[in-house]
Amino acid sequence: MSSSSHLFIITGASRGLGRALAEQVLDQGHTLLTLARHPNDGLQQHANAHGAQLTQWSADLTDAAPAGKRLTEWLAQTPHAQLASATLINNAGMIPALAPLRDVTAGAIAQGIRLGLEATMILSAVFLGATRDWAGARRLLNISSGLGRHPMASQAVYCAAKAGMDLYTRCVALEEAQTPGGARVCALAPGVIDTDMQVQLRGADAGQFPDRQRFADLKNKGALTSPADTARRILAYLERPDFGQNPVADIRDSAA
Ligand code: NDP
């Protein structure tokens, strides 16, 4: 990889919020590595149009150890002396089931926790470890959810993964604050965004998911934000000098 001044690594960039974040990062000419199960052909066009360097890896992050190993090797070979910053955005997420926990299979529980929590911890550990001696600014942004902070019936696995993400982010914030040149880290709730995830929530079985109508109403009232607007606000939030001062934040509290 040739060096550009800013390096981003974004998971779940094939669609939804992650895709919008990736497009905007490329439009600014930054170097980008993406990880998702599917590559996105449209991203290459953004890279070509703006002279940005794009690498897309196909990876199922419900089994993140191989991706973590590959990322360790990739970062070790990355020229970093000229990099002003390196940023990991753990964005990939999924709702494995919309049903009371008593009706959720062991496989769905494992998938939800492995993608939502285990993969983010593995990639965070790799990123923070492999870049620890890099001179540029280092930032870790975990895309969390209001549901990591508020309970909802039939969302136990998703809520647990996001709550775990929030607390481990707090722990890492303490660790990095005790380290000279430590990374700035934040778990950020992104608001309610018009993506496939919302389609899944509105399309759930109302008998199994009591809050289904609430999500249908949000769509009908036009209360969902677009992925592009949300991505703009998140990237502006990352640029704030106080990014990381509040390790568990909500974009809706930000004027950015
Ligand atoms: P989408 O469902 O639209 O997109 C999810 C992304 O995650 C896709 O790019 C998908 O890529 C990737 N992904 C899913 N499963 C895997 C997997 N096993 N391995 C690797 N990548 C995977 O979701 P959103 O864009 O809505 O969500 C983005 C983030 O924002 C998530 O963390 C979500 O929890 C959070 N969030 C979203 C809210 C909303 O209202 N939409 C509200 C609060 C938080 P692929 O299928 O190619 O693997």
Short mmCIF file of C-alpha atoms and ligand atoms in Angstrom, two decimals:
data_model
loop_
_atom_site.label_atom_id
_atom_site.label_comp_id
_atom_site.label_asym_id
_atom_site.label_seq_id
_atom_site.Cartn_x
_atom_site.Cartn_y
_atom_site.Cartn_z
CA MET A 1 0.00 0.00 0.00
CA SER A 2 1.32 3.42 -0.84
CA SER A 3 0.82 5.93 1.90
CA SER A 4 -1.88 8.56 1.96
CA SER A 5 -2.32 10.89 4.87
CA HIS A 6 -5.32 9.15 6.43
CA LEU A 7 -6.07 5.44 6.71
CA PHE A 8 -9.53 4.06 7.53
CA ILE A 9 -10.62 0.48 8.21
CA ILE A 10 -14.39 0.00 8.13
CA THR A 11 -16.34 -3.21 8.73
CA GLY A 12 -19.76 -3.79 7.17
CA ALA A 13 -19.13 -1.33 4.33
CA SER A 14 -21.12 -3.29 1.73
CA ARG A 15 -24.44 -1.54 2.51
CA GLY A 16 -26.28 0.69 4.96
CA LEU A 17 -24.36 3.05 7.21
CA GLY A 18 -21.01 1.39 6.54
CA ARG A 19 -21.35 1.88 2.80
CA ALA A 20 -22.15 5.58 3.27
CA LEU A 21 -19.15 6.00 5.59
CA ALA A 22 -16.92 4.23 3.06
CA GLU A 23 -18.13 6.36 0.14
CA GLN A 24 -17.47 9.59 2.03
CA VAL A 25 -14.04 8.45 3.20
CA LEU A 26 -13.11 7.61 -0.41
CA ASP A 27 -14.58 10.88 -1.69
CA GLN A 28 -12.12 12.65 0.62
CA GLY A 29 -9.29 10.71 -1.03
CA HIS A 30 -8.39 8.65 2.03
CA THR A 31 -7.03 5.11 1.98
CA LEU A 32 -9.66 2.53 2.94
CA LEU A 33 -9.72 -1.15 3.86
CA THR A 34 -13.18 -2.73 4.16
CA LEU A 35 -14.29 -6.05 5.67
CA ALA A 36 -17.72 -7.60 5.05
CA ARG A 37 -19.03 -10.83 3.62
CA HIS A 38 -19.62 -9.12 0.27
CA PRO A 39 -17.50 -6.56 -1.57
CA ASN A 40 -19.28 -3.53 -3.02
CA ASP A 41 -18.48 -2.71 -6.67
CA GLY A 42 -19.73 0.87 -6.32
CA LEU A 43 -17.02 1.69 -3.80
CA GLN A 44 -14.30 1.15 -6.41
CA GLN A 45 -15.90 3.85 -8.55
CA HIS A 46 -15.69 6.30 -5.64
CA ALA A 47 -12.04 5.35 -5.17
CA ASN A 48 -11.25 5.78 -8.87
CA ALA A 49 -13.04 9.14 -9.04
CA HIS A 50 -11.07 10.57 -6.13
CA GLY A 51 -7.71 8.86 -6.52
CA ALA A 52 -8.23 6.98 -3.29
CA GLN A 53 -6.77 3.58 -2.52
CA LEU A 54 -9.38 0.92 -1.72
CA THR A 55 -8.88 -2.66 -0.55
CA GLN A 56 -11.93 -4.86 0.06
CA TRP A 57 -11.74 -8.13 1.95
CA SER A 58 -14.53 -10.68 1.98
CA ALA A 59 -14.79 -11.86 5.56
CA ASP A 60 -17.50 -13.42 7.67
CA LEU A 61 -16.90 -11.70 10.99
CA THR A 62 -18.95 -14.22 12.95
CA ASP A 63 -15.60 -16.02 12.77
CA ALA A 64 -13.24 -13.07 13.13
CA ALA A 65 -9.97 -14.75 14.11
CA PRO A 66 -8.78 -15.29 10.49
CA ALA A 67 -9.60 -11.67 9.62
CA GLY A 68 -7.78 -10.55 12.74
CA LYS A 69 -4.68 -12.48 11.72
CA ARG A 70 -4.81 -11.09 8.19
CA LEU A 71 -5.25 -7.55 9.55
CA THR A 72 -2.25 -7.98 11.85
CA GLU A 73 -0.08 -8.93 8.87
CA TRP A 74 -1.52 -6.16 6.67
CA LEU A 75 -0.92 -3.46 9.28
CA ALA A 76 2.63 -4.73 9.86
CA GLN A 77 3.34 -4.16 6.15
CA THR A 78 1.57 -0.79 5.95
CA PRO A 79 3.88 2.20 5.45
CA HIS A 80 2.81 4.47 8.28
CA ALA A 81 5.51 7.09 8.71
CA GLN A 82 3.57 9.59 6.57
CA LEU A 83 0.14 8.75 7.98
CA ALA A 84 -1.52 11.60 9.86
CA SER A 85 -4.12 9.23 11.25
CA ALA A 86 -5.37 5.66 11.33
CA THR A 87 -8.97 4.89 12.25
CA LEU A 88 -10.85 1.62 12.79
CA ILE A 89 -14.64 1.84 12.55
CA ASN A 90 -16.33 -1.33 13.82
CA ASN A 91 -19.65 -0.88 12.05
CA ALA A 92 -20.77 -4.37 10.96
CA GLY A 93 -23.78 -5.51 12.92
CA MET A 94 -26.81 -7.75 12.75
CA ILE A 95 -29.95 -8.57 14.67
CA PRO A 96 -29.81 -12.36 14.85
CA ALA A 97 -33.42 -12.83 15.97
CA LEU A 98 -36.47 -10.77 16.92
CA ALA A 99 -38.03 -13.10 19.45
CA PRO A 100 -38.01 -13.73 23.18
CA LEU A 101 -34.76 -15.32 24.29
CA ARG A 102 -36.61 -18.53 25.11
CA ASP A 103 -37.28 -18.93 21.36
CA VAL A 104 -33.81 -18.01 20.08
CA THR A 105 -31.55 -20.85 18.95
CA ALA A 106 -28.07 -21.39 20.31
CA GLY A 107 -26.71 -20.74 16.83
CA ALA A 108 -28.41 -17.34 16.54
CA ILE A 109 -27.21 -16.33 20.01
CA ALA A 110 -23.66 -17.30 19.10
CA GLN A 111 -23.77 -15.44 15.77
CA GLY A 112 -25.13 -12.27 17.33
CA ILE A 113 -22.55 -12.17 20.10
CA ARG A 114 -19.70 -13.23 17.85
CA LEU A 115 -20.35 -10.52 15.25
CA GLY A 116 -21.57 -7.80 17.59
CA LEU A 117 -19.05 -8.25 20.38
CA GLU A 118 -16.31 -10.82 19.78
CA ALA A 119 -15.36 -9.58 16.29
CA THR A 120 -15.24 -5.96 17.40
CA MET A 121 -12.99 -6.87 20.33
CA ILE A 122 -10.67 -8.96 18.15
CA LEU A 123 -10.33 -6.26 15.50
CA SER A 124 -9.93 -3.55 18.14
CA ALA A 125 -7.18 -5.55 19.85
CA VAL A 126 -5.37 -6.13 16.57
CA PHE A 127 -5.66 -2.49 15.52
CA LEU A 128 -4.52 -1.05 18.85
CA GLY A 129 -1.67 -3.53 19.14
CA ALA A 130 -0.36 -3.30 15.59
CA THR A 131 -0.44 0.52 15.50
CA ARG A 132 0.79 1.18 19.03
CA ASP A 133 4.08 2.69 17.84
CA TRP A 134 2.63 4.65 14.94
CA ALA A 135 3.27 8.38 15.13
CA GLY A 136 -0.05 9.57 13.69
CA ALA A 137 -3.30 9.94 15.59
CA ARG A 138 -5.13 6.65 16.20
CA ARG A 139 -8.86 6.41 16.67
CA LEU A 140 -11.21 3.52 17.38
CA LEU A 141 -14.90 4.09 16.74
CA ASN A 142 -17.37 1.36 17.67
CA ILE A 143 -20.84 1.81 16.22
CA SER A 144 -23.08 1.02 19.16
CA SER A 145 -26.81 1.51 19.64
CA GLY A 146 -29.33 3.03 22.00
CA LEU A 147 -30.30 -0.60 22.51
CA GLY A 148 -27.01 -1.19 24.28
CA ARG A 149 -28.23 1.28 26.88
CA HIS A 150 -31.97 0.56 27.04
CA PRO A 151 -33.65 -2.85 27.23
CA MET A 152 -36.14 -4.03 24.63
CA ALA A 153 -38.10 -7.28 24.62
CA SER A 154 -37.10 -9.74 21.88
CA GLN A 155 -33.75 -8.01 21.42
CA ALA A 156 -31.75 -9.65 24.22
CA VAL A 157 -28.85 -10.81 22.05
CA TYR A 158 -28.44 -7.55 20.14
CA CYS A 159 -28.81 -5.47 23.33
CA ALA A 160 -26.26 -7.65 25.14
CA ALA A 161 -23.72 -7.34 22.34
CA LYS A 162 -24.03 -3.55 22.21
CA ALA A 163 -23.97 -3.21 26.02
CA GLY A 164 -20.82 -5.31 26.05
CA MET A 165 -19.35 -3.12 23.34
CA ASP A 166 -20.04 0.00 25.40
CA LEU A 167 -18.36 -1.35 28.51
CA TYR A 168 -15.29 -2.80 26.82
CA THR A 169 -14.88 0.53 25.02
CA ARG A 170 -14.82 2.23 28.43
CA CYS A 171 -12.13 -0.21 29.58
CA VAL A 172 -10.02 0.40 26.48
CA ALA A 173 -10.43 4.17 26.92
CA LEU A 174 -8.86 3.83 30.39
CA GLU A 175 -6.03 1.67 29.00
CA GLU A 176 -5.23 4.04 26.16
CA ALA A 177 -5.43 7.11 28.43
CA GLN A 178 -2.69 5.50 30.55
CA THR A 179 -0.48 5.01 27.48
CA PRO A 180 1.65 7.79 25.97
CA GLY A 181 0.28 8.48 22.49
CA GLY A 182 -2.68 6.21 23.25
CA ALA A 183 -5.60 5.89 20.87
CA ARG A 184 -8.81 7.84 21.33
CA VAL A 185 -11.80 5.52 21.50
CA CYS A 186 -15.56 5.86 21.50
CA ALA A 187 -18.69 3.71 21.30
CA LEU A 188 -21.18 5.88 19.45
CA ALA A 189 -24.93 5.30 19.05
CA PRO A 190 -25.78 6.47 15.52
CA GLY A 191 -29.52 7.20 15.85
CA VAL A 192 -32.22 5.46 13.82
CA ILE A 193 -31.12 5.03 10.21
CA ASP A 194 -33.03 4.02 7.09
CA THR A 195 -31.21 0.77 6.30
CA ASP A 196 -31.91 -2.95 5.87
CA MET A 197 -31.77 -3.31 9.64
CA GLN A 198 -34.86 -1.11 9.96
CA VAL A 199 -36.59 -3.14 7.22
CA GLN A 200 -35.95 -6.22 9.35
CA LEU A 201 -37.41 -4.54 12.46
CA ARG A 202 -40.56 -3.33 10.64
CA GLY A 203 -40.99 -6.71 8.98
CA ALA A 204 -40.79 -8.75 12.17
CA ASP A 205 -43.61 -10.92 13.50
CA ALA A 206 -45.62 -8.59 15.76
CA GLY A 207 -46.56 -11.56 17.93
CA GLN A 208 -42.90 -12.17 18.70
CA PHE A 209 -41.68 -8.54 18.69
CA PRO A 210 -43.94 -6.17 20.66
CA ASP A 211 -42.13 -3.01 19.48
CA ARG A 212 -42.59 -3.78 15.76
CA GLN A 213 -45.24 -1.06 15.28
CA ARG A 214 -42.99 1.55 16.88
CA PHE A 215 -40.42 0.98 14.14
CA ALA A 216 -43.12 1.04 11.44
CA ASP A 217 -44.32 4.38 12.84
CA LEU A 218 -40.80 5.83 12.76
CA LYS A 219 -40.59 5.05 9.05
CA ASN A 220 -44.11 6.35 8.33
CA LYS A 221 -43.40 9.61 10.20
CA GLY A 222 -40.19 10.14 8.24
CA ALA A 223 -38.20 9.96 11.48
CA LEU A 224 -35.35 7.84 10.08
CA THR A 225 -32.12 9.55 9.10
CA SER A 226 -30.46 8.69 5.81
CA PRO A 227 -27.23 6.68 5.85
CA ALA A 228 -25.46 9.56 4.06
CA ASP A 229 -26.51 12.19 6.61
CA THR A 230 -25.61 9.92 9.50
CA ALA A 231 -22.23 9.14 7.96
CA ARG A 232 -21.52 12.86 7.52
CA ARG A 233 -22.29 13.51 11.17
CA ILE A 234 -20.21 10.56 12.35
CA LEU A 235 -17.17 11.59 10.28
CA ALA A 236 -17.53 15.16 11.60
CA TYR A 237 -17.74 13.75 15.13
CA LEU A 238 -14.51 11.81 14.55
CA GLU A 239 -12.76 15.04 13.58
CA ARG A 240 -13.71 16.84 16.77
CA PRO A 241 -10.71 17.64 18.97
CA ASP A 242 -12.60 16.18 21.95
CA PHE A 243 -13.34 12.88 20.16
CA GLY A 244 -12.89 10.12 22.74
CA GLN A 245 -13.30 12.34 25.77
CA ASN A 246 -16.70 10.75 26.23
CA PRO A 247 -16.09 7.05 25.49
CA VAL A 248 -19.81 6.20 25.29
CA ALA A 249 -21.68 8.79 23.25
CA ASP A 250 -24.75 9.32 21.09
CA ILE A 251 -24.59 11.21 17.81
CA ARG A 252 -28.01 12.69 18.62
CA ASP A 253 -26.39 14.61 21.51
CA SER A 254 -23.84 16.11 19.16
CA ALA A 255 -24.19 19.36 17.27
CA ALA A 256 -21.88 17.98 14.58
P1 NDP B 1 -27.23 -3.10 7.64
O1 NDP B 1 -27.97 -4.34 7.98
O2 NDP B 1 -27.77 -2.19 6.60
O3 NDP B 1 -25.72 -3.45 7.22
C1 NDP B 1 -24.98 -4.31 8.04
C2 NDP B 1 -23.56 -4.39 7.53
O4 NDP B 1 -22.89 -5.35 8.37
C3 NDP B 1 -23.48 -4.89 6.09
O5 NDP B 1 -22.48 -4.20 5.38
C4 NDP B 1 -23.12 -6.34 6.26
O6 NDP B 1 -22.31 -6.77 5.16
C5 NDP B 1 -22.30 -6.35 7.54
N1 NDP B 1 -22.37 -7.67 8.15
C6 NDP B 1 -23.48 -8.33 8.57
N2 NDP B 1 -23.16 -9.56 8.96
C7 NDP B 1 -21.82 -9.69 8.76
C8 NDP B 1 -20.90 -10.75 8.96
N3 NDP B 1 -21.29 -11.94 9.42
N4 NDP B 1 -19.61 -10.54 8.66
C9 NDP B 1 -19.19 -9.35 8.18
N5 NDP B 1 -20.02 -8.30 7.97
C10 NDP B 1 -21.31 -8.48 8.25
O7 NDP B 1 -27.05 -2.36 9.03
P2 NDP B 1 -26.90 -0.80 9.37
O8 NDP B 1 -26.13 -0.11 8.33
O9 NDP B 1 -28.23 -0.31 9.75
O10 NDP B 1 -26.07 -0.88 10.73
C11 NDP B 1 -24.73 -0.44 10.84
C12 NDP B 1 -24.39 -0.39 12.31
O11 NDP B 1 -25.22 0.57 12.96
C13 NDP B 1 -24.62 -1.71 13.05
O12 NDP B 1 -23.60 -1.93 13.98
C14 NDP B 1 -25.94 -1.49 13.75
O13 NDP B 1 -26.06 -2.30 14.89
C15 NDP B 1 -25.84 -0.02 14.09
N6 NDP B 1 -27.12 0.63 14.34
C16 NDP B 1 -28.04 0.76 13.33
C17 NDP B 1 -29.24 1.39 13.57
C18 NDP B 1 -30.26 1.59 12.50
O14 NDP B 1 -31.31 2.21 12.79
N7 NDP B 1 -30.05 1.13 11.27
C19 NDP B 1 -29.58 1.92 14.90
C20 NDP B 1 -28.54 1.74 15.88
C21 NDP B 1 -27.37 1.12 15.59
P3 NDP B 1 -22.46 -8.20 4.44
O15 NDP B 1 -23.90 -8.58 4.45
O16 NDP B 1 -21.88 -7.96 3.09
O17 NDP B 1 -21.61 -9.11 5.27
#
